[in-house]
C-alpha cells in the first residue's frame, strides 16, 4: 500500500474524528472514574497509530544513513514541541472553554496538513505484494488483550475474570502470531529474525521501558501539580514545561551527535538521567513542597528522555533493511504504546496502595512511591541500553521482494 497516501488518510481520519460528542466527562480522579469511548475516539486512535510509524518510515527513506540521526533528531524535537504544547493548550482550553473543545484543535491542523502531505510527500511502497491478513488479525487481538488488562485492572482488579481473561487472550494470540510468522505466513508482516539482531531487540526493549517510565511518571506528575499542589490545569501545564519542553531543545542535538558517536551512549545516558531525575523528584515530593525544589529534577529527567527519543528511533530503523523501515517503526511504536499502558497501570496500582484522593497529603503520600517505580523502570532500561551495539550494524540482507514467497511457508500451506 502506498505509504504517503496512507499517511494522508490517517490525517483525514484524525481531523474528521475530532469533533466531540457530549460523552460523560472522565473523572479527574482516574483510575476510579469511568472510562468513555466511542467510534470517533477509535478513529482518532487508529489514525494516530497509522501516522506515527509512517513518519519515521518516510524520514528513513528520504535521508541517507549518515544524515538520518540529524533528521530523526529534528523529528524528536517537533514531537517534543507537541508534548510540551499539549498540557499548556489543554489547560487553557479547559479553563477558558470546556474540555470538549480540546478535540476541535485537531481539525484545523489536520485540514492544513492534508494538501501539504499530498503535494510534498514522496510516494513509496513496501516490499511485500500482499498484506499478511492472518498475522495482522492475530497481532491486533493479542496486543488488544495485553493492553486491555492493565487499563481495566485499576477498576476491575488484577485478579478479576475480565483482567485475567484479557491477559490470557493476549498471550495466546501473541503466541499464535509468532508461530504463524515463523512458519506459516507466505509474506510475514514481521520477520522474526530481526529480533536476533542485537540492535533491533535492545532498541525495542529500551522503547518499551522508556515509555513505561515516561507515561507512568506523567500520569503522576500532572495530577501532582493540580491535586497535590493546588495548581489550575493551565498553571500545571506551564510549570511542567521545564520537563516536557526539553525534547524541543535537546533531541535535535542528540540526534546529530548520535551520527558521530553512535546511539548507545545517548540511550544509556538518557535513561540514567531519567532515572536520576525521577528519583530526585520522588525524594523531594512532600506536602507543601515549593515549585523551585522540583525544577531541577524535572529538567534532569527531561534532558534524559530527550536523549532517548531520537536515538531509539534511529537504532530501530537502522537495524533492518531500508525497505523494512516501516516494519521496524511499527513494531517500535506498538511496544512504546504497550509500555505506556503498563506504566500507567503500574503507577496507578502503587499510588492507590500508598495514597489516595481524600486530601492533598494523602495524594502526595501515593506520588512518591509511584515515582520511585517509574525511576526503577528507567534504570532497568539503562541496563538494557548498555547491551546495545556501540555502532549501528550493517543493514544485512534486504527484505523479501515483491513476488517472492518463502519456500517453507509455501510447503506448510500444502
Short mmCIF file of C-alpha atoms in Angstrom, two decimals:
data_model
loop_
_atom_site.label_atom_id
_atom_site.label_comp_id
_atom_site.label_asym_id
_atom_site.label_seq_id
_atom_site.Cartn_x
_atom_site.Cartn_y
_atom_site.Cartn_z
CA UNK A 1 0.00 0.00 0.00
CA UNK A 2 1.32 3.49 -0.79
CA UNK A 3 2.79 4.97 2.37
CA UNK A 4 2.22 8.67 1.78
CA UNK A 5 -1.39 8.04 0.76
CA UNK A 6 -1.90 6.04 3.94
CA UNK A 7 -0.44 8.90 5.96
CA UNK A 8 -2.76 11.41 4.29
CA UNK A 9 -5.70 9.16 5.05
CA UNK A 10 -4.62 8.97 8.67
CA UNK A 11 -4.54 12.75 8.85
CA UNK A 12 -8.05 12.94 7.42
CA UNK A 13 -9.34 10.45 9.99
CA UNK A 14 -7.72 12.40 12.79
CA UNK A 15 -9.46 15.58 11.68
CA UNK A 16 -12.84 14.07 10.91
CA UNK A 17 -12.95 12.16 14.18
CA UNK A 18 -12.10 15.18 16.30
CA UNK A 19 -15.41 16.97 16.99
CA UNK A 20 -16.58 15.80 20.34
CA UNK A 21 -19.99 14.50 21.16
CA UNK A 22 -21.40 15.03 24.67
CA UNK A 23 -19.78 11.99 26.25
CA UNK A 24 -19.63 11.75 30.02
CA UNK A 25 -16.54 13.50 31.32
CA UNK A 26 -13.97 11.10 32.77
CA UNK A 27 -13.32 11.66 36.45
CA UNK A 28 -10.13 13.61 37.18
CA UNK A 29 -9.52 11.03 39.88
CA UNK A 30 -8.60 8.29 37.49
CA UNK A 31 -8.39 5.31 37.91
CA UNK A 32 -11.68 5.43 39.83
CA UNK A 33 -13.56 7.43 37.25
CA UNK A 34 -15.45 5.92 34.33
CA UNK A 35 -13.75 5.37 31.03
CA UNK A 36 -15.64 6.61 27.98
CA UNK A 37 -15.15 5.53 24.40
CA UNK A 38 -16.83 5.95 21.05
CA UNK A 39 -16.31 5.16 17.37
CA UNK A 40 -14.89 8.67 16.94
CA UNK A 41 -12.34 8.03 19.67
CA UNK A 42 -11.39 4.76 18.00
CA UNK A 43 -10.99 6.52 14.64
CA UNK A 44 -8.61 9.06 16.17
CA UNK A 45 -6.59 6.33 17.84
CA UNK A 46 -6.38 4.32 14.61
CA UNK A 47 -5.32 7.39 12.64
CA UNK A 48 -2.58 8.21 15.13
CA UNK A 49 -1.38 4.60 15.05
CA UNK A 50 -1.06 4.85 11.26
CA UNK A 51 0.61 8.25 11.18
CA UNK A 52 3.36 7.95 13.76
CA UNK A 53 5.31 4.96 12.39
CA UNK A 54 4.90 6.24 8.83
CA UNK A 55 6.68 9.47 9.73
CA UNK A 56 9.79 7.50 10.67
CA UNK A 57 9.45 5.39 7.53
CA UNK A 58 9.36 8.43 5.25
CA UNK A 59 12.30 10.04 7.07
CA UNK A 60 14.34 6.84 6.76
CA UNK A 61 13.76 6.77 3.02
CA UNK A 62 14.33 10.49 2.48
CA UNK A 63 17.74 10.72 4.18
CA UNK A 64 20.92 8.66 3.79
CA UNK A 65 22.14 6.71 6.79
CA UNK A 66 24.89 9.20 7.66
CA UNK A 67 22.37 12.06 7.95
CA UNK A 68 19.43 10.15 9.40
CA UNK A 69 20.34 10.93 13.01
CA UNK A 70 20.03 14.66 12.37
CA UNK A 71 16.68 14.21 10.64
CA UNK A 72 15.29 11.96 13.36
CA UNK A 73 16.62 14.40 15.96
CA UNK A 74 14.56 17.16 14.37
CA UNK A 75 11.61 14.75 14.30
CA UNK A 76 12.13 14.20 18.02
CA UNK A 77 12.27 17.94 18.61
CA UNK A 78 8.99 18.53 16.77
CA UNK A 79 7.45 15.67 18.72
CA UNK A 80 8.70 17.37 21.87
CA UNK A 81 7.03 20.59 20.80
CA UNK A 82 3.71 18.76 20.65
CA UNK A 83 4.31 17.14 24.03
CA UNK A 84 5.20 20.50 25.57
CA UNK A 85 2.32 22.40 23.98
CA UNK A 86 -0.31 19.79 24.80
CA UNK A 87 -0.64 20.39 28.56
CA UNK A 88 -0.49 24.17 28.13
CA UNK A 89 -3.07 24.33 25.34
CA UNK A 90 -5.20 21.72 27.04
CA UNK A 91 -5.14 23.66 30.31
CA UNK A 92 -6.00 26.93 28.58
CA UNK A 93 -8.89 25.38 26.63
CA UNK A 94 -10.21 23.56 29.70
CA UNK A 95 -10.20 26.73 31.78
CA UNK A 96 -11.36 29.14 29.07
CA UNK A 97 -13.94 26.99 27.28
CA UNK A 98 -14.56 23.36 28.20
CA UNK A 99 -12.68 20.10 27.92
CA UNK A 100 -14.72 19.02 24.85
CA UNK A 101 -13.14 21.83 22.81
CA UNK A 102 -9.76 20.11 23.06
CA UNK A 103 -10.87 17.70 20.34
CA UNK A 104 -11.57 20.55 17.91
CA UNK A 105 -7.89 21.56 17.91
CA UNK A 106 -7.09 18.68 15.55
CA UNK A 107 -9.48 19.89 12.87
CA UNK A 108 -7.66 22.97 11.51
CA UNK A 109 -4.29 21.27 11.93
CA UNK A 110 -5.38 18.18 10.02
CA UNK A 111 -7.04 20.18 7.26
CA UNK A 112 -3.94 22.32 6.82
CA UNK A 113 -1.67 19.28 6.60
CA UNK A 114 -3.72 17.34 4.04
CA UNK A 115 -2.73 19.43 0.98
CA UNK A 116 0.87 19.64 2.20
CA UNK A 117 1.05 15.86 2.54
CA UNK A 118 -0.46 15.37 -0.92
CA UNK A 119 1.94 17.82 -2.56
CA UNK A 120 5.20 17.35 -0.66
CA UNK A 121 5.44 13.72 0.46
CA UNK A 122 7.26 11.39 -1.91
CA UNK A 123 5.40 8.16 -2.56
CA UNK A 124 6.97 4.85 -1.52
CA UNK A 125 5.87 1.24 -1.23
CA UNK A 126 6.76 -1.68 0.98
CA UNK A 127 8.41 -4.80 -0.47
CA UNK A 128 5.53 -7.22 0.14
CA UNK A 129 3.00 -7.78 -2.65
CA UNK A 130 0.15 -8.63 -0.30
CA UNK A 131 -0.93 -8.00 3.25
CA UNK A 132 -0.45 -10.67 5.90
CA UNK A 133 -4.10 -10.55 6.99
CA UNK A 134 -3.90 -13.50 9.36
CA UNK A 135 -0.83 -12.12 11.08
CA UNK A 136 -2.42 -8.69 11.31
CA UNK A 137 -5.56 -10.07 13.00
CA UNK A 138 -3.60 -12.26 15.40
CA UNK A 139 -1.33 -9.38 16.42
CA UNK A 140 -4.26 -6.97 16.77
CA UNK A 141 -6.25 -9.28 19.06
CA UNK A 142 -3.17 -10.23 21.07
CA UNK A 143 -1.99 -6.67 21.67
CA UNK A 144 -5.54 -5.54 22.43
CA UNK A 145 -5.80 -8.18 25.13
CA UNK A 146 -2.44 -7.24 26.63
CA UNK A 147 -3.39 -3.56 26.63
CA UNK A 148 -6.95 -4.11 27.88
CA UNK A 149 -5.81 -5.90 31.03
CA UNK A 150 -3.74 -3.09 32.63
CA UNK A 151 -6.24 -0.45 31.54
CA UNK A 152 -9.11 -2.21 33.29
CA UNK A 153 -7.13 -3.59 36.25
CA UNK A 154 -7.40 -0.45 38.46
CA UNK A 155 -11.20 -0.67 38.30
CA UNK A 156 -11.89 -4.38 37.91
CA UNK A 157 -8.91 -5.64 39.93
CA UNK A 158 -5.91 -7.63 38.77
CA UNK A 159 -7.49 -10.84 39.98
CA UNK A 160 -10.81 -10.30 38.19
CA UNK A 161 -12.01 -12.64 35.47
CA UNK A 162 -12.03 -9.76 32.98
CA UNK A 163 -8.38 -8.85 33.52
CA UNK A 164 -7.08 -12.41 33.75
CA UNK A 165 -9.12 -13.36 30.70
CA UNK A 166 -7.74 -10.42 28.72
CA UNK A 167 -4.18 -11.35 29.68
CA UNK A 168 -4.79 -14.98 28.69
CA UNK A 169 -6.26 -13.96 25.34
CA UNK A 170 -3.36 -11.60 24.74
CA UNK A 171 -0.71 -14.21 25.50
CA UNK A 172 -2.42 -16.92 23.41
CA UNK A 173 -2.92 -14.72 20.37
CA UNK A 174 0.59 -13.25 20.52
CA UNK A 175 1.99 -16.79 20.71
CA UNK A 176 -0.20 -17.77 17.75
CA UNK A 177 1.07 -14.71 15.86
CA UNK A 178 4.69 -15.69 16.48
CA UNK A 179 4.00 -19.24 15.33
CA UNK A 180 2.25 -18.02 12.19
CA UNK A 181 5.02 -15.58 11.31
CA UNK A 182 7.71 -18.18 11.94
CA UNK A 183 6.42 -20.99 9.72
CA UNK A 184 3.09 -20.34 8.04
CA UNK A 185 2.97 -16.81 6.59
CA UNK A 186 3.87 -16.50 2.89
CA UNK A 187 4.80 -12.82 3.28
CA UNK A 188 5.32 -12.32 7.04
CA UNK A 189 4.50 -8.83 8.25
CA UNK A 190 7.25 -9.15 10.88
CA UNK A 191 10.33 -11.25 10.06
CA UNK A 192 11.14 -12.70 13.47
CA UNK A 193 14.80 -12.99 12.55
CA UNK A 194 15.10 -9.26 13.20
CA UNK A 195 14.85 -9.94 16.93
CA UNK A 196 18.10 -11.91 16.69
CA UNK A 197 19.80 -8.64 15.78
CA UNK A 198 21.03 -7.08 18.98
CA UNK A 199 20.48 -3.54 17.76
CA UNK A 200 16.84 -4.23 16.92
CA UNK A 201 15.92 -6.20 20.05
CA UNK A 202 17.66 -3.89 22.53
CA UNK A 203 16.26 -0.73 20.95
CA UNK A 204 12.71 -2.09 21.12
CA UNK A 205 13.16 -3.21 24.73
CA UNK A 206 14.51 0.26 25.56
CA UNK A 207 11.48 1.85 23.86
CA UNK A 208 9.10 -0.29 25.93
CA UNK A 209 10.80 0.53 29.24
CA UNK A 210 11.28 4.20 28.34
CA UNK A 211 7.60 4.77 27.75
CA UNK A 212 6.63 2.62 30.70
CA UNK A 213 8.66 5.00 32.86
CA UNK A 214 7.62 8.16 31.00
CA UNK A 215 3.86 7.60 30.88
CA UNK A 216 3.76 6.28 34.44
CA UNK A 217 5.54 9.37 35.74
CA UNK A 218 3.47 11.69 33.51
CA UNK A 219 0.30 10.22 35.00
CA UNK A 220 1.55 11.06 38.49
CA UNK A 221 3.22 14.42 37.85
CA UNK A 222 0.35 16.09 36.01
CA UNK A 223 -2.01 15.22 38.85
CA UNK A 224 0.57 16.14 41.48
CA UNK A 225 0.67 19.75 40.33
CA UNK A 226 -3.11 20.04 40.32
CA UNK A 227 -4.42 17.86 43.14
CA UNK A 228 -1.35 17.78 45.36
CA UNK A 229 -0.04 21.34 44.95
CA UNK A 230 -3.28 23.13 44.09
CA UNK A 231 -2.44 24.47 40.62
CA UNK A 232 -5.02 25.04 37.90
CA UNK A 233 -4.75 22.95 34.69
CA UNK A 234 -3.12 25.86 32.85
CA UNK A 235 -0.68 26.57 35.69
CA UNK A 236 0.24 22.88 35.84
CA UNK A 237 0.87 22.77 32.08
CA UNK A 238 3.13 25.82 32.23
CA UNK A 239 5.09 24.58 35.24
CA UNK A 240 5.93 21.19 33.79
CA UNK A 241 7.32 22.83 30.63
CA UNK A 242 10.78 22.55 32.18
CA UNK A 243 10.28 18.78 31.77
CA UNK A 244 8.13 18.39 28.66
CA UNK A 245 9.87 21.18 26.74
CA UNK A 246 13.33 19.61 26.89
CA UNK A 247 12.90 17.42 23.75
CA UNK A 248 12.45 20.55 21.66
CA UNK A 249 15.90 21.75 22.75
CA UNK A 250 17.88 18.55 23.29
CA UNK A 251 16.52 15.94 20.83
CA UNK A 252 17.90 17.57 17.64
CA UNK A 253 21.37 17.85 19.22
CA UNK A 254 21.28 14.25 20.48
CA UNK A 255 20.21 13.00 17.06
CA UNK A 256 23.04 14.87 15.33
CA UNK A 257 25.68 13.66 17.79
CA UNK A 258 24.42 10.08 17.52
CA UNK A 259 25.52 10.04 13.86
CA UNK A 260 29.07 10.59 15.10
CA UNK A 261 29.21 8.68 18.38
CA UNK A 262 26.51 6.03 17.94
CA UNK A 263 23.14 5.56 19.59
CA UNK A 264 24.15 3.55 22.66
CA UNK A 265 25.76 6.36 24.71
CA UNK A 266 22.67 8.52 24.34
CA UNK A 267 20.17 5.75 25.09
CA UNK A 268 22.14 4.68 28.16
CA UNK A 269 22.95 8.18 29.41
CA UNK A 270 19.43 9.42 28.75
CA UNK A 271 17.81 6.67 30.78
CA UNK A 272 20.30 7.17 33.61
CA UNK A 273 19.30 10.85 33.71
CA UNK A 274 15.61 9.92 33.50
CA UNK A 275 16.02 7.55 36.45
CA UNK A 276 18.04 10.11 38.44
CA UNK A 277 15.56 12.94 37.75
CA UNK A 278 12.53 10.89 38.75
CA UNK A 279 14.34 9.58 41.83
CA UNK A 280 15.20 13.14 42.90
CA UNK A 281 11.61 14.16 42.27
CA UNK A 282 10.27 11.29 44.37
CA UNK A 283 12.66 12.28 47.16
CA UNK A 284 11.55 15.93 47.07
CA UNK A 285 7.78 15.34 46.90
CA UNK A 286 6.11 16.15 50.19
CA UNK A 287 3.11 18.24 51.30
CA UNK A 288 3.72 21.95 50.70
CA UNK A 289 6.89 21.46 48.62
CA UNK A 290 7.82 24.57 46.66
CA UNK A 291 7.98 24.57 42.88
CA UNK A 292 11.62 25.65 42.99
CA UNK A 293 12.66 22.36 44.57
CA UNK A 294 11.04 20.39 41.74
CA UNK A 295 12.57 22.31 38.82
CA UNK A 296 16.00 20.65 38.79
CA UNK A 297 14.68 17.04 38.93
CA UNK A 298 12.22 17.83 36.13
CA UNK A 299 14.97 19.35 33.96
CA UNK A 300 17.27 16.36 34.54
CA UNK A 301 14.52 13.88 33.65
CA UNK A 302 13.54 15.97 30.62
CA UNK A 303 17.09 16.05 29.25
CA UNK A 304 17.32 12.31 29.74
CA UNK A 305 14.16 11.45 27.86
CA UNK A 306 15.14 13.89 25.10
CA UNK A 307 18.33 11.93 24.50
CA UNK A 308 16.41 8.67 24.17
CA UNK A 309 13.63 9.74 21.79
CA UNK A 310 15.67 10.19 18.58
CA UNK A 311 18.36 7.61 19.25
CA UNK A 312 15.94 4.73 19.88
CA UNK A 313 14.07 5.55 16.67
CA UNK A 314 17.35 5.77 14.77
CA UNK A 315 18.62 2.50 16.23
CA UNK A 316 15.45 0.60 15.32
CA UNK A 317 15.19 1.81 11.74
CA UNK A 318 18.94 1.38 11.16
CA UNK A 319 18.87 -2.25 12.29
CA UNK A 320 16.75 -3.51 9.36
CA UNK A 321 16.94 -3.24 5.56
CA UNK A 322 15.75 0.14 4.26
CA UNK A 323 12.66 -1.43 2.67
CA UNK A 324 11.52 -2.67 6.08
CA UNK A 325 11.96 0.62 7.94
CA UNK A 326 8.17 0.81 8.18
CA UNK A 327 8.03 -2.62 9.84
CA UNK A 328 10.68 -1.56 12.35
CA UNK A 329 8.89 1.72 13.09
CA UNK A 330 5.57 -0.07 13.51
CA UNK A 331 6.99 -2.61 15.96
CA UNK A 332 8.70 0.16 17.89
CA UNK A 333 5.51 2.22 18.05
CA UNK A 334 3.44 -0.75 19.24
CA UNK A 335 5.90 -1.55 22.03
CA UNK A 336 6.09 2.10 23.06
CA UNK A 337 2.32 2.29 23.42
CA UNK A 338 2.14 -1.03 25.23
CA UNK A 339 4.87 0.13 27.60
CA UNK A 340 2.94 3.32 28.28
CA UNK A 341 -0.20 1.36 29.15
CA UNK A 342 1.67 -0.86 31.60
CA UNK A 343 3.49 2.16 33.01
CA UNK A 344 0.28 3.99 33.86
CA UNK A 345 -1.23 0.81 35.32
CA UNK A 346 1.84 0.17 37.49
CA UNK A 347 1.97 3.77 38.70
CA UNK A 348 -1.76 3.77 39.45
CA UNK A 349 -1.54 0.50 41.39
CA UNK A 350 1.36 1.72 43.52
CA UNK A 351 -0.31 5.10 44.04
CA UNK A 352 -3.59 3.61 45.24
CA UNK A 353 -1.73 1.25 47.59
CA UNK A 354 0.19 4.03 49.37
CA UNK A 355 -2.10 7.03 48.91
CA UNK A 356 -5.42 8.25 47.60
CA UNK A 357 -7.52 11.24 46.66
CA UNK A 358 -9.00 12.01 50.07
CA UNK A 359 -6.71 15.01 50.71
CA UNK A 360 -3.63 16.71 49.30
CA UNK A 361 -1.43 14.97 51.87
CA UNK A 362 -2.89 11.57 51.06
CA UNK A 363 -2.33 12.25 47.37
CA UNK A 364 1.31 13.22 47.92
CA UNK A 365 1.82 10.09 50.02
CA UNK A 366 1.00 7.98 46.98
CA UNK A 367 3.04 10.04 44.50
CA UNK A 368 6.47 9.33 45.97
CA UNK A 369 6.33 5.51 45.72
CA UNK A 370 4.78 5.69 42.23
CA UNK A 371 7.62 7.94 41.05
CA UNK A 372 10.20 5.61 42.58
CA UNK A 373 8.70 2.77 40.50
CA UNK A 374 8.97 4.86 37.31
CA UNK A 375 12.59 5.70 38.21
CA UNK A 376 13.33 2.00 38.69
CA UNK A 377 11.87 1.16 35.28
CA UNK A 378 14.10 3.81 33.69
CA UNK A 379 17.11 2.31 35.45
CA UNK A 380 16.19 -1.10 34.06
CA UNK A 381 16.01 0.48 30.62
CA UNK A 382 19.52 1.86 31.09
CA UNK A 383 20.80 -1.66 31.79
CA UNK A 384 19.21 -2.89 28.57
CA UNK A 385 20.63 0.07 26.63
CA UNK A 386 24.12 -0.86 27.84
CA UNK A 387 23.75 -4.13 25.90
CA UNK A 388 23.14 -2.37 22.58
CA UNK A 389 25.92 -2.43 19.97
CA UNK A 390 28.28 0.51 20.12
CA UNK A 391 27.72 1.46 16.49
CA UNK A 392 24.90 0.87 14.03
CA UNK A 393 25.38 -2.55 12.37
CA UNK A 394 25.25 -3.21 8.67
CA UNK A 395 21.73 -3.44 7.36
CA UNK A 396 22.08 -7.07 6.37
CA UNK A 397 20.07 -8.77 3.61
CA UNK A 398 17.21 -6.92 2.03
CA UNK A 399 13.60 -7.57 2.89
CA UNK A 400 11.64 -10.02 0.73
CA UNK A 401 10.99 -8.57 -2.69
CA UNK A 402 7.60 -8.41 -4.30
CA UNK A 403 6.64 -11.67 -5.93
CA UNK A 404 8.92 -13.89 -3.81
CA UNK A 405 7.33 -16.31 -1.40
CA UNK A 406 9.02 -18.00 1.49
CA UNK A 407 9.53 -21.63 0.39
CA UNK A 408 8.93 -23.18 3.80
CA UNK A 409 5.74 -21.19 4.17
CA UNK A 410 4.50 -22.43 0.78
CA UNK A 411 5.16 -26.02 1.77
CA UNK A 412 3.49 -25.57 5.12
CA UNK A 413 0.28 -24.48 3.44
CA UNK A 414 0.11 -27.53 1.16
#
